Amino acid sequence: SLVYLLTGTGWGLYFRFLFLSKIKRVIALITVTTTATYFLVVNHLLAPPLVFDSSGYVISSSGIILLIFIYYHQLLVHIKAESLSLNFDFWIVSSQLIYHLGAFGIFLTYNHFTTRYISGPYNSENQELLTYLWGVHNVLLFLASLLTWVGALWIVYRRKSISS
């Protein structure tokens, strides 16, 4: 459960420093607070779930997706002469959009399928479904990492070719 807390807090603070307007920074803090509040309530006031707590991941991912779209809005409002492909923040935020949009759907369904597997018959069909969900999650994580890597290499390549 600490992973979604750290993810939501880390990305929320990243966007807070990235945003230019005060209202956008407040929204970033609200998403961090929402994730932290959910974590504290579930893990300290209520009994922590025995299985994977996908609700915390859903809250964290939905907050990050909201912050990503706010960032894209900020980019469109404050257009610069510099190409977006030379902006590392654009590449990393785009990679996180790919990851969190897909992961949101996985996290949304994972608790249901885990509960069904534990309470229902331990058959290979339920087990395979959970395996496929995590497989898709790992592919999304790989694609997000690959996109960030390609973006970083592109920036280095373009800056070297411009300075030569």
GROMACS .gro file of C-alpha atoms in nm:
model
  164
    1SER     CA    1   0.000   0.000   0.000
    2LEU     CA    2   0.295   0.232   0.045
    3VAL     CA    3   0.363   0.222  -0.328
    4TYR     CA    4   0.047   0.410  -0.429
    5LEU     CA    5   0.105   0.660  -0.147
    6LEU     CA    6   0.460   0.728  -0.264
    7THR     CA    7   0.352   0.739  -0.630
    8GLY     CA    8   0.064   0.979  -0.568
    9THR     CA    9   0.271   1.199  -0.340
   10GLY     CA   10   0.578   1.202  -0.564
   11TRP     CA   11   0.394   1.284  -0.885
   12GLY     CA   12   0.166   1.532  -0.708
   13LEU     CA   13   0.465   1.726  -0.577
   14TYR     CA   14   0.638   1.703  -0.918
   15PHE     CA   15   0.335   1.863  -1.083
   16ARG     CA   16   0.304   2.119  -0.804
   17PHE     CA   17   0.650   2.251  -0.893
   18LEU     CA   18   0.575   2.225  -1.265
   19PHE     CA   19   0.254   2.429  -1.256
   20LEU     CA   20   0.264   2.805  -1.305
   21SER     CA   21  -0.067   2.916  -1.153
   22LYS     CA   22  -0.164   2.903  -0.789
   23ILE     CA   23  -0.494   2.723  -0.851
   24LYS     CA   24  -0.316   2.443  -1.038
   25ARG     CA   25  -0.069   2.405  -0.751
   26VAL     CA   26  -0.359   2.383  -0.507
   27ILE     CA   27  -0.520   2.110  -0.719
   28ALA     CA   28  -0.191   1.919  -0.709
   29LEU     CA   29  -0.185   1.944  -0.330
   30ILE     CA   30  -0.548   1.830  -0.313
   31THR     CA   31  -0.462   1.515  -0.510
   32VAL     CA   32  -0.170   1.443  -0.276
   33THR     CA   33  -0.391   1.504   0.027
   34THR     CA   34  -0.666   1.280  -0.110
   35THR     CA   35  -0.426   0.991  -0.165
   36ALA     CA   36  -0.264   1.038   0.178
   37THR     CA   37  -0.601   1.066   0.352
   38TYR     CA   38  -0.726   0.748   0.190
   39PHE     CA   39  -0.404   0.569   0.291
   40LEU     CA   40  -0.430   0.686   0.653
   41VAL     CA   41  -0.801   0.604   0.685
   42VAL     CA   42  -0.774   0.256   0.534
   43ASN     CA   43  -0.449   0.153   0.702
   44HIS     CA   44  -0.492   0.314   1.043
   45LEU     CA   45  -0.862   0.368   1.113
   46LEU     CA   46  -1.008   0.073   0.925
   47ALA     CA   47  -0.874  -0.275   0.885
   48PRO     CA   48  -0.630  -0.289   0.592
   49PRO     CA   49  -0.754  -0.510   0.311
   50LEU     CA   50  -0.622  -0.865   0.310
   51VAL     CA   51  -0.583  -0.860  -0.065
   52PHE     CA   52  -0.439  -0.604  -0.303
   53ASP     CA   53  -0.586  -0.259  -0.224
   54SER     CA   54  -0.670  -0.152  -0.574
   55SER     CA   55  -0.887   0.140  -0.457
   56GLY     CA   56  -0.580   0.329  -0.336
   57TYR     CA   57  -0.413   0.278  -0.671
   58VAL     CA   58  -0.729   0.394  -0.851
   59ILE     CA   59  -0.736   0.713  -0.642
   60SER     CA   60  -0.366   0.776  -0.700
   61SER     CA   61  -0.382   0.709  -1.076
   62SER     CA   62  -0.694   0.919  -1.127
   63GLY     CA   63  -0.531   1.211  -0.946
   64ILE     CA   64  -0.218   1.179  -1.159
   65ILE     CA   65  -0.426   1.162  -1.479
   66LEU     CA   66  -0.607   1.479  -1.373
   67LEU     CA   67  -0.272   1.653  -1.314
   68ILE     CA   68  -0.143   1.537  -1.651
   69PHE     CA   69  -0.437   1.693  -1.834
   70ILE     CA   70  -0.394   2.013  -1.634
   71TYR     CA   71  -0.028   2.015  -1.743
   72TYR     CA   72  -0.130   1.972  -2.109
   73HIS     CA   73  -0.373   2.261  -2.066
   74GLN     CA   74  -0.089   2.472  -1.927
   75LEU     CA   75   0.126   2.383  -2.228
   76LEU     CA   76  -0.147   2.488  -2.470
   77VAL     CA   77  -0.213   2.816  -2.290
   78HIS     CA   78   0.156   2.909  -2.263
   79ILE     CA   79   0.285   2.819  -2.609
   80LYS     CA   80   0.657   2.879  -2.657
   81ALA     CA   81   0.873   2.892  -2.967
   82GLU     CA   82   1.072   2.593  -2.839
   83SER     CA   83   0.962   2.257  -2.976
   84LEU     CA   84   0.775   2.033  -2.734
   85SER     CA   85   0.999   1.745  -2.835
   86LEU     CA   86   1.290   1.927  -2.669
   87ASN     CA   87   1.106   1.952  -2.336
   88PHE     CA   88   1.186   1.658  -2.104
   89ASP     CA   89   0.883   1.733  -1.886
   90PHE     CA   90   0.661   1.677  -2.190
   91TRP     CA   91   0.816   1.335  -2.256
   92ILE     CA   92   0.794   1.212  -1.899
   93VAL     CA   93   0.438   1.341  -1.851
   94SER     CA   94   0.332   1.176  -2.178
   95SER     CA   95   0.483   0.848  -2.067
   96GLN     CA   96   0.297   0.872  -1.739
   97LEU     CA   97  -0.027   0.935  -1.927
   98ILE     CA   98   0.018   0.610  -2.117
   99TYR     CA   99   0.100   0.421  -1.798
  100HIS     CA  100  -0.167   0.564  -1.570
  101LEU     CA  101  -0.453   0.548  -1.821
  102GLY     CA  102  -0.391   0.177  -1.870
  103ALA     CA  103  -0.308   0.108  -1.508
  104PHE     CA  104  -0.626   0.285  -1.398
  105GLY     CA  105  -0.835   0.026  -1.583
  106ILE     CA  106  -0.629  -0.260  -1.442
  107PHE     CA  107  -0.649  -0.132  -1.086
  108LEU     CA  108  -1.021  -0.068  -1.122
  109THR     CA  109  -1.088  -0.434  -1.202
  110TYR     CA  110  -0.811  -0.609  -1.011
  111ASN     CA  111  -0.978  -0.611  -0.668
  112HIS     CA  112  -1.293  -0.764  -0.815
  113PHE     CA  113  -1.103  -1.043  -0.988
  114THR     CA  114  -0.880  -1.106  -0.685
  115THR     CA  115  -1.182  -1.136  -0.456
  116ARG     CA  116  -1.351  -1.363  -0.708
  117TYR     CA  117  -1.040  -1.582  -0.721
  118ILE     CA  118  -1.004  -1.604  -0.342
  119SER     CA  119  -1.372  -1.660  -0.262
  120GLY     CA  120  -1.455  -1.868  -0.567
  121PRO     CA  121  -1.308  -2.185  -0.699
  122TYR     CA  122  -0.933  -2.176  -0.741
  123ASN     CA  123  -0.948  -2.253  -1.109
  124SER     CA  124  -0.695  -2.175  -1.375
  125GLU     CA  125  -0.934  -1.938  -1.558
  126ASN     CA  126  -0.941  -1.689  -1.269
  127GLN     CA  127  -0.569  -1.728  -1.213
  128GLU     CA  128  -0.489  -1.669  -1.581
  129LEU     CA  129  -0.701  -1.354  -1.586
  130LEU     CA  130  -0.505  -1.207  -1.295
  131THR     CA  131  -0.180  -1.306  -1.463
  132TYR     CA  132  -0.282  -1.136  -1.788
  133LEU     CA  133  -0.380  -0.818  -1.603
  134TRP     CA  134  -0.035  -0.793  -1.442
  135GLY     CA  135   0.125  -0.879  -1.773
  136VAL     CA  136  -0.051  -0.586  -1.939
  137HIS     CA  137   0.051  -0.369  -1.643
  138ASN     CA  138   0.417  -0.463  -1.695
  139VAL     CA  139   0.391  -0.391  -2.069
  140LEU     CA  140   0.248  -0.046  -1.992
  141LEU     CA  141   0.529   0.021  -1.748
  142PHE     CA  142   0.784  -0.088  -2.009
  143LEU     CA  143   0.627   0.134  -2.278
  144ALA     CA  144   0.624   0.434  -2.044
  145SER     CA  145   0.990   0.377  -1.960
  146LEU     CA  146   1.076   0.331  -2.327
  147LEU     CA  147   0.900   0.655  -2.421
  148THR     CA  148   1.089   0.846  -2.152
  149TRP     CA  149   1.417   0.695  -2.270
  150VAL     CA  150   1.346   0.780  -2.636
  151GLY     CA  151   1.254   1.134  -2.535
  152ALA     CA  152   1.576   1.181  -2.341
  153LEU     CA  153   1.784   1.046  -2.630
  154TRP     CA  154   1.595   1.268  -2.876
  155ILE     CA  155   1.669   1.577  -2.667
  156VAL     CA  156   2.038   1.492  -2.642
  157TYR     CA  157   2.058   1.418  -3.016
  158ARG     CA  158   1.880   1.741  -3.119
  159ARG     CA  159   2.087   1.958  -2.885
  160LYS     CA  160   2.410   1.808  -3.015
  161SER     CA  161   2.305   1.859  -3.377
  162ILE     CA  162   2.197   2.219  -3.310
  163SER     CA  163   2.524   2.308  -3.133
  164SER     CA  164   2.742   2.149  -3.405
   0.00000   0.00000   0.00000
